PDB file of C-alpha atoms in Angstrom:
ATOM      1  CA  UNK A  21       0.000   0.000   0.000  1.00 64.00           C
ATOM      2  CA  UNK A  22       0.957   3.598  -0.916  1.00 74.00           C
ATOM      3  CA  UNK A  23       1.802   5.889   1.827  1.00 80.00           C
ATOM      4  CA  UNK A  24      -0.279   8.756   1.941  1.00 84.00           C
ATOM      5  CA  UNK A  25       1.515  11.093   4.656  1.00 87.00           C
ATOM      6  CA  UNK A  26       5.330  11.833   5.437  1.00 89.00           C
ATOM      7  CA  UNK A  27       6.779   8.908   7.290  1.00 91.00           C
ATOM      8  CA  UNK A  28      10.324   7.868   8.478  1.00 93.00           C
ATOM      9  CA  UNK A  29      11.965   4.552   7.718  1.00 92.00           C
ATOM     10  CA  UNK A  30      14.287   2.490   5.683  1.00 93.00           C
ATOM     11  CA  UNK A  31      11.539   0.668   3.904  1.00 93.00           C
ATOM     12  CA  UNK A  32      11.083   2.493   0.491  1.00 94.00           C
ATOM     13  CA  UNK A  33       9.767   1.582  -2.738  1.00 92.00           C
ATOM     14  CA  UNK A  34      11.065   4.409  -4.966  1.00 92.00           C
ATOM     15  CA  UNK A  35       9.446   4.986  -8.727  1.00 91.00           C
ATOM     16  CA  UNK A  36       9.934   1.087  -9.494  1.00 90.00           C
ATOM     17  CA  UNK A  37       8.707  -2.105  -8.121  1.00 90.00           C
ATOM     18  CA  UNK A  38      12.307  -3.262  -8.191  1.00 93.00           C
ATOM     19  CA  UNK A  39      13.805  -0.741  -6.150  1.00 92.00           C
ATOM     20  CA  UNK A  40      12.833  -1.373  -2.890  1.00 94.00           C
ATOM     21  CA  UNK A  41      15.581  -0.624  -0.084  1.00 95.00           C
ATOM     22  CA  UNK A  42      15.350  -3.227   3.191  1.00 94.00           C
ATOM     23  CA  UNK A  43      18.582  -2.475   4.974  1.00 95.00           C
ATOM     24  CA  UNK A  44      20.221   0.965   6.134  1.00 96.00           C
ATOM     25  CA  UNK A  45      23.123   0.623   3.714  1.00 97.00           C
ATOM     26  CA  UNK A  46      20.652  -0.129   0.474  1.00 96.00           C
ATOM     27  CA  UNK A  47      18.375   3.219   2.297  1.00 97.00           C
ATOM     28  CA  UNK A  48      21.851   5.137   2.702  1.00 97.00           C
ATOM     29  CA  UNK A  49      22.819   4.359  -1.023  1.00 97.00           C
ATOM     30  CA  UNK A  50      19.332   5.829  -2.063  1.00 97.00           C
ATOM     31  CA  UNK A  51      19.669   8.852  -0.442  1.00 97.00           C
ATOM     32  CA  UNK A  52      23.035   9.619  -1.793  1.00 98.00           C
ATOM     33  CA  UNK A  53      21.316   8.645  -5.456  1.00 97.00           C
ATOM     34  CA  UNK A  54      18.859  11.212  -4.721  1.00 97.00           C
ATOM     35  CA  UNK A  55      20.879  13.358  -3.723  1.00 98.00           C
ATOM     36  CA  UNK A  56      23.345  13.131  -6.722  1.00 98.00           C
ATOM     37  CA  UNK A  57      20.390  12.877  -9.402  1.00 97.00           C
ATOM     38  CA  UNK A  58      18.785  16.450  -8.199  1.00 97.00           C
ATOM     39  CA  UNK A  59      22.422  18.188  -7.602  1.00 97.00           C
ATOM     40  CA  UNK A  60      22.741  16.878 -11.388  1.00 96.00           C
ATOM     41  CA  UNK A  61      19.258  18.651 -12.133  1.00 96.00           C
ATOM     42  CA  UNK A  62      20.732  21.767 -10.896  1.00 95.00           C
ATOM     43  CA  UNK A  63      23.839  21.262 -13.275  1.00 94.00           C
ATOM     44  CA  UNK A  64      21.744  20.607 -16.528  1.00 94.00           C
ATOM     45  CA  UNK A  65      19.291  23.596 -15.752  1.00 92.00           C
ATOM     46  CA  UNK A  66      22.738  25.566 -15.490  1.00 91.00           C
ATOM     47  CA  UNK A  67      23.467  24.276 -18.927  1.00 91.00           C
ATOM     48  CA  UNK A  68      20.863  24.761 -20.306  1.00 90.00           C
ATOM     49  CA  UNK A  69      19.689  27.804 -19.775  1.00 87.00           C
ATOM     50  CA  UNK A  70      23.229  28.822 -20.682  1.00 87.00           C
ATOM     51  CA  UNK A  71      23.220  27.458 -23.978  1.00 88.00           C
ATOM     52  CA  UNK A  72      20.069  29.569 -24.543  1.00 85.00           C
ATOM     53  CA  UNK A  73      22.002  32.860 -23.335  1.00 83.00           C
ATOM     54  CA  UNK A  74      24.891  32.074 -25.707  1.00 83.00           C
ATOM     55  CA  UNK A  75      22.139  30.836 -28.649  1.00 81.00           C
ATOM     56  CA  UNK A  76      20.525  33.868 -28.541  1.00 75.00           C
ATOM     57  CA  UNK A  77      23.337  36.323 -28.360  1.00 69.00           C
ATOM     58  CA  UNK A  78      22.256  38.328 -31.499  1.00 56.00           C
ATOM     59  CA  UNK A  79      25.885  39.680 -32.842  1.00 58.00           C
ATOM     60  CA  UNK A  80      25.689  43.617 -33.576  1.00 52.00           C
ATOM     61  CA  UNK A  81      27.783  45.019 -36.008  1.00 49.00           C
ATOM     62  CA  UNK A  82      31.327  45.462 -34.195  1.00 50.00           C
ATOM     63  CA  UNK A  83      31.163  41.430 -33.923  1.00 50.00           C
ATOM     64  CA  UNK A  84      31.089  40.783 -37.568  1.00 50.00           C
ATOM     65  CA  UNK A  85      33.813  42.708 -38.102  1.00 54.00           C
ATOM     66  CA  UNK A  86      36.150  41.950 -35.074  1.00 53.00           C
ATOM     67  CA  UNK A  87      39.372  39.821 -36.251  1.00 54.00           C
ATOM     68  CA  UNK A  88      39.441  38.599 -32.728  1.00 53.00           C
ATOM     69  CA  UNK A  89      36.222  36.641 -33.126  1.00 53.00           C
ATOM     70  CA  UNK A  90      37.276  34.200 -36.010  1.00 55.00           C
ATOM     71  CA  UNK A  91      37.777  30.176 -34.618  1.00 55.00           C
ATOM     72  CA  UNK A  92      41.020  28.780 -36.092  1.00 56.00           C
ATOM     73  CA  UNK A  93      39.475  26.802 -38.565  1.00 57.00           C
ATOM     74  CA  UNK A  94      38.882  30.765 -40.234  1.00 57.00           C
ATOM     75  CA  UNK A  95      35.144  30.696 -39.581  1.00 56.00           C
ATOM     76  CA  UNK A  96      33.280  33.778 -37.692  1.00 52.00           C
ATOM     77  CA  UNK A  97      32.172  33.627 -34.150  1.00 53.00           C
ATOM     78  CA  UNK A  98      27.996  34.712 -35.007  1.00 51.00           C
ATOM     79  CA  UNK A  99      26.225  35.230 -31.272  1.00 51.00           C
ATOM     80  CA  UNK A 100      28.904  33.150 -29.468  1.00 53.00           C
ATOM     81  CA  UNK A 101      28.229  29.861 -31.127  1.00 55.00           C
ATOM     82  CA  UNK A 102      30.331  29.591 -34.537  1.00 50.00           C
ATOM     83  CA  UNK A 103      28.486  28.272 -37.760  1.00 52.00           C
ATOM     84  CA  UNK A 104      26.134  26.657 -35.579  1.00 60.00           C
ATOM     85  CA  UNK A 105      22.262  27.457 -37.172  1.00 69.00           C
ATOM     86  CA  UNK A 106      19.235  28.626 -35.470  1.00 78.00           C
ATOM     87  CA  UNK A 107      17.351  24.933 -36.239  1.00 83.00           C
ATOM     88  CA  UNK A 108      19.773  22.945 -34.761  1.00 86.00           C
ATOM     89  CA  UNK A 109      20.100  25.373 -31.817  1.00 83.00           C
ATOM     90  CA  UNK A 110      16.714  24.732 -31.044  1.00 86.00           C
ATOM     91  CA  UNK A 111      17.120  21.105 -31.594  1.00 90.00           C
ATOM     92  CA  UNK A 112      19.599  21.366 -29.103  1.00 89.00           C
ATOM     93  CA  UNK A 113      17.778  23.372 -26.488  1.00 88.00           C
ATOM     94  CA  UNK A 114      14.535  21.024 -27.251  1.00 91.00           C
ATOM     95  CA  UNK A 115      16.926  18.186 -26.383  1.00 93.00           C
ATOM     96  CA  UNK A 116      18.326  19.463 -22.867  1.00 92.00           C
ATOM     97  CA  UNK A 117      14.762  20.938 -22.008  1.00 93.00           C
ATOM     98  CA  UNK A 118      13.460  17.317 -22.581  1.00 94.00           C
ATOM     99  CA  UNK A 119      16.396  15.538 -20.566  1.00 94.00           C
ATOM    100  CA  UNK A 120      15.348  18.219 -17.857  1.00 94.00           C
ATOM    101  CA  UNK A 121      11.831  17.941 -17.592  1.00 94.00           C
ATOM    102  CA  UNK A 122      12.073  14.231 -17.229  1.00 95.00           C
ATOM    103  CA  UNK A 123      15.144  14.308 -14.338  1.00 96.00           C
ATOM    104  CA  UNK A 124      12.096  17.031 -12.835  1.00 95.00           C
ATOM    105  CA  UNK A 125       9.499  14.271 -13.332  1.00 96.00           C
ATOM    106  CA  UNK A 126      11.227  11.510 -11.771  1.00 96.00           C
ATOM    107  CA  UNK A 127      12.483  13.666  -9.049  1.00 96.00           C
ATOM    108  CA  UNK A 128       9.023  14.428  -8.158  1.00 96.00           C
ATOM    109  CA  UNK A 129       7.566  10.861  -8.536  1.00 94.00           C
ATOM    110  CA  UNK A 130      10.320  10.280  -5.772  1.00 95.00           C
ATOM    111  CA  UNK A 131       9.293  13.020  -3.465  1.00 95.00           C
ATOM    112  CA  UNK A 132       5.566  11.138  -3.857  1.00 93.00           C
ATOM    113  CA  UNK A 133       6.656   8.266  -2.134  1.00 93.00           C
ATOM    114  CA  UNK A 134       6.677  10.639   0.857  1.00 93.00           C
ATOM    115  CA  UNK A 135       9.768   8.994   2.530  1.00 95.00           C
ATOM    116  CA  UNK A 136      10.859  11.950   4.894  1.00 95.00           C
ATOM    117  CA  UNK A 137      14.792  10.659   4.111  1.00 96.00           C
ATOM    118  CA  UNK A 138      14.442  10.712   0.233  1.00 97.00           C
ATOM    119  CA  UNK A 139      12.406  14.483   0.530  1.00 97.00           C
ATOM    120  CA  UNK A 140      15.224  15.721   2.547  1.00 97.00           C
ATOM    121  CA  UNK A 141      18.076  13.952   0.001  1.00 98.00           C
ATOM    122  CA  UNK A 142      16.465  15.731  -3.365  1.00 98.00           C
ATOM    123  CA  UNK A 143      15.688  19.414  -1.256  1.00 97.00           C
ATOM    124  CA  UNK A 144      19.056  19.374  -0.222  1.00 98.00           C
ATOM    125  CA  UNK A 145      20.431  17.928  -3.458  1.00 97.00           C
ATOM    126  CA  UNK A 146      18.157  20.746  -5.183  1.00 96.00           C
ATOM    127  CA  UNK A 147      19.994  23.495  -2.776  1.00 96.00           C
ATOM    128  CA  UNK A 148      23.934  22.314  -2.817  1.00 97.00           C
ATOM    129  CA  UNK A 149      23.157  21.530  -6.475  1.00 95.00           C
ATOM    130  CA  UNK A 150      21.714  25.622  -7.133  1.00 93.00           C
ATOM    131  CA  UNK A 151      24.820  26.602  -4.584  1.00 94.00           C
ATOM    132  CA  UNK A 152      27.405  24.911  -6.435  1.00 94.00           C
ATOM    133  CA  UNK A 153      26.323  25.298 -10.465  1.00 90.00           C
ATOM    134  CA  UNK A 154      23.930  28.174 -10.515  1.00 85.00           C
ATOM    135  CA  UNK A 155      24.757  31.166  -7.584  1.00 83.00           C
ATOM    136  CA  UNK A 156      27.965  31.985  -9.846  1.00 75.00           C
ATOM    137  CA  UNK A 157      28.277  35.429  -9.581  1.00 58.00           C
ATOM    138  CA  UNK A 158      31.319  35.844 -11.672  1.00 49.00           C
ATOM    139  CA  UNK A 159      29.471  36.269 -14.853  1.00 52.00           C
ATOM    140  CA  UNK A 160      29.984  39.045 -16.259  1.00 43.00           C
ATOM    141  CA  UNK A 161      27.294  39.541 -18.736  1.00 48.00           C
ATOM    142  CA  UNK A 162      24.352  38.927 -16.256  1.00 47.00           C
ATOM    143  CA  UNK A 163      20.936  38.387 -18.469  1.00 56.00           C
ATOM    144  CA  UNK A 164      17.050  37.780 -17.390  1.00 56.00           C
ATOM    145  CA  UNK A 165      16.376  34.773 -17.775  1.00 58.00           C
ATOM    146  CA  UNK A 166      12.736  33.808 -16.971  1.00 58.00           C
ATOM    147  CA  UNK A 167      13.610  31.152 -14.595  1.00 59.00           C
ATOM    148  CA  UNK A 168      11.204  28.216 -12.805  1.00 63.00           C
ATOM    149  CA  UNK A 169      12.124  27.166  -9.578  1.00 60.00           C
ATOM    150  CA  UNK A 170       9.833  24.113  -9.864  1.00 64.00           C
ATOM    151  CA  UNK A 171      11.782  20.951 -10.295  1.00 59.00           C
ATOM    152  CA  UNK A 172       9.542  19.507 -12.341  1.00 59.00           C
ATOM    153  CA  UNK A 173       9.058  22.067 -15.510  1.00 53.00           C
TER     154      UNK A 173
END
């Protein structure tokens, strides 16, 4: 049966029938997995939504020109990503919102199996992981970006 309030304990069944921890050290392991898979959502937000900053860099007219901006295969740096196009940028930012959305989903399906250890392991994965990839405030060409704190969208 399906627990339908917080509870504390080693016993978990966590998104699949076959992953069912028994002892402390299989409970332990989970937690650290948690932990790990939402400090790793953290890091493919970051990426993404960096990709989309350097995708959408329109180049102004100073760019084009600069000699400083050519790769050294002789081709121009356009918006920060050379000879790259506009469909496969998208293809690429379809790809990594995809890959995010379902590390969200299954993130949240393991918060739902209201183990008080595992909702601790991904909120705390969720914060180091935001601490560690995406607080950097060395970057010097700050942009909004409209951002979702959900972990599941």
């Amino acid at each position: 049966m399906m627990h339908m309030t917080f509870y504390w304990g080693r016993r978990v069944t966590l998104i699949f029938d076959s992953w069912k921890t028994e002892t402390w050290i299989s409970y332990g392991l989970t937690l650290v997995a948690c932990f790990l898979c939402s400090a790793f959502y953290q890091y493919m937000e970051d990426r993404r939504l960096r990709f989309k900053i350097i995708a959408s860099t329109a180049p102004n007219s100073q760019q084009l020109e600069a000699p400083l901006l050519i790769n050294a295969d002789g081709r121009k740096m356009i918006g920060g990503l050379a000879g790259i196009g506009s469909r496969t940028a998208n293809l690429v930012g379809a790809l990594l919102f995809g890959i995010n959305s379902a590390l969200g989903y299954l993130l949240m399906l393991a918060v739902m199996s209201f183990n008080g250890g595992v909702f601790l392991a991904i909120v705390s994965g969720l914060s180091s992981g935001y601490l560690v990839f995406r607080s950097d405030s060395s970057v010097d060409d700050l942009r909004l970006v409209v951002d979702n704190p959900c972990a599941c969208a």
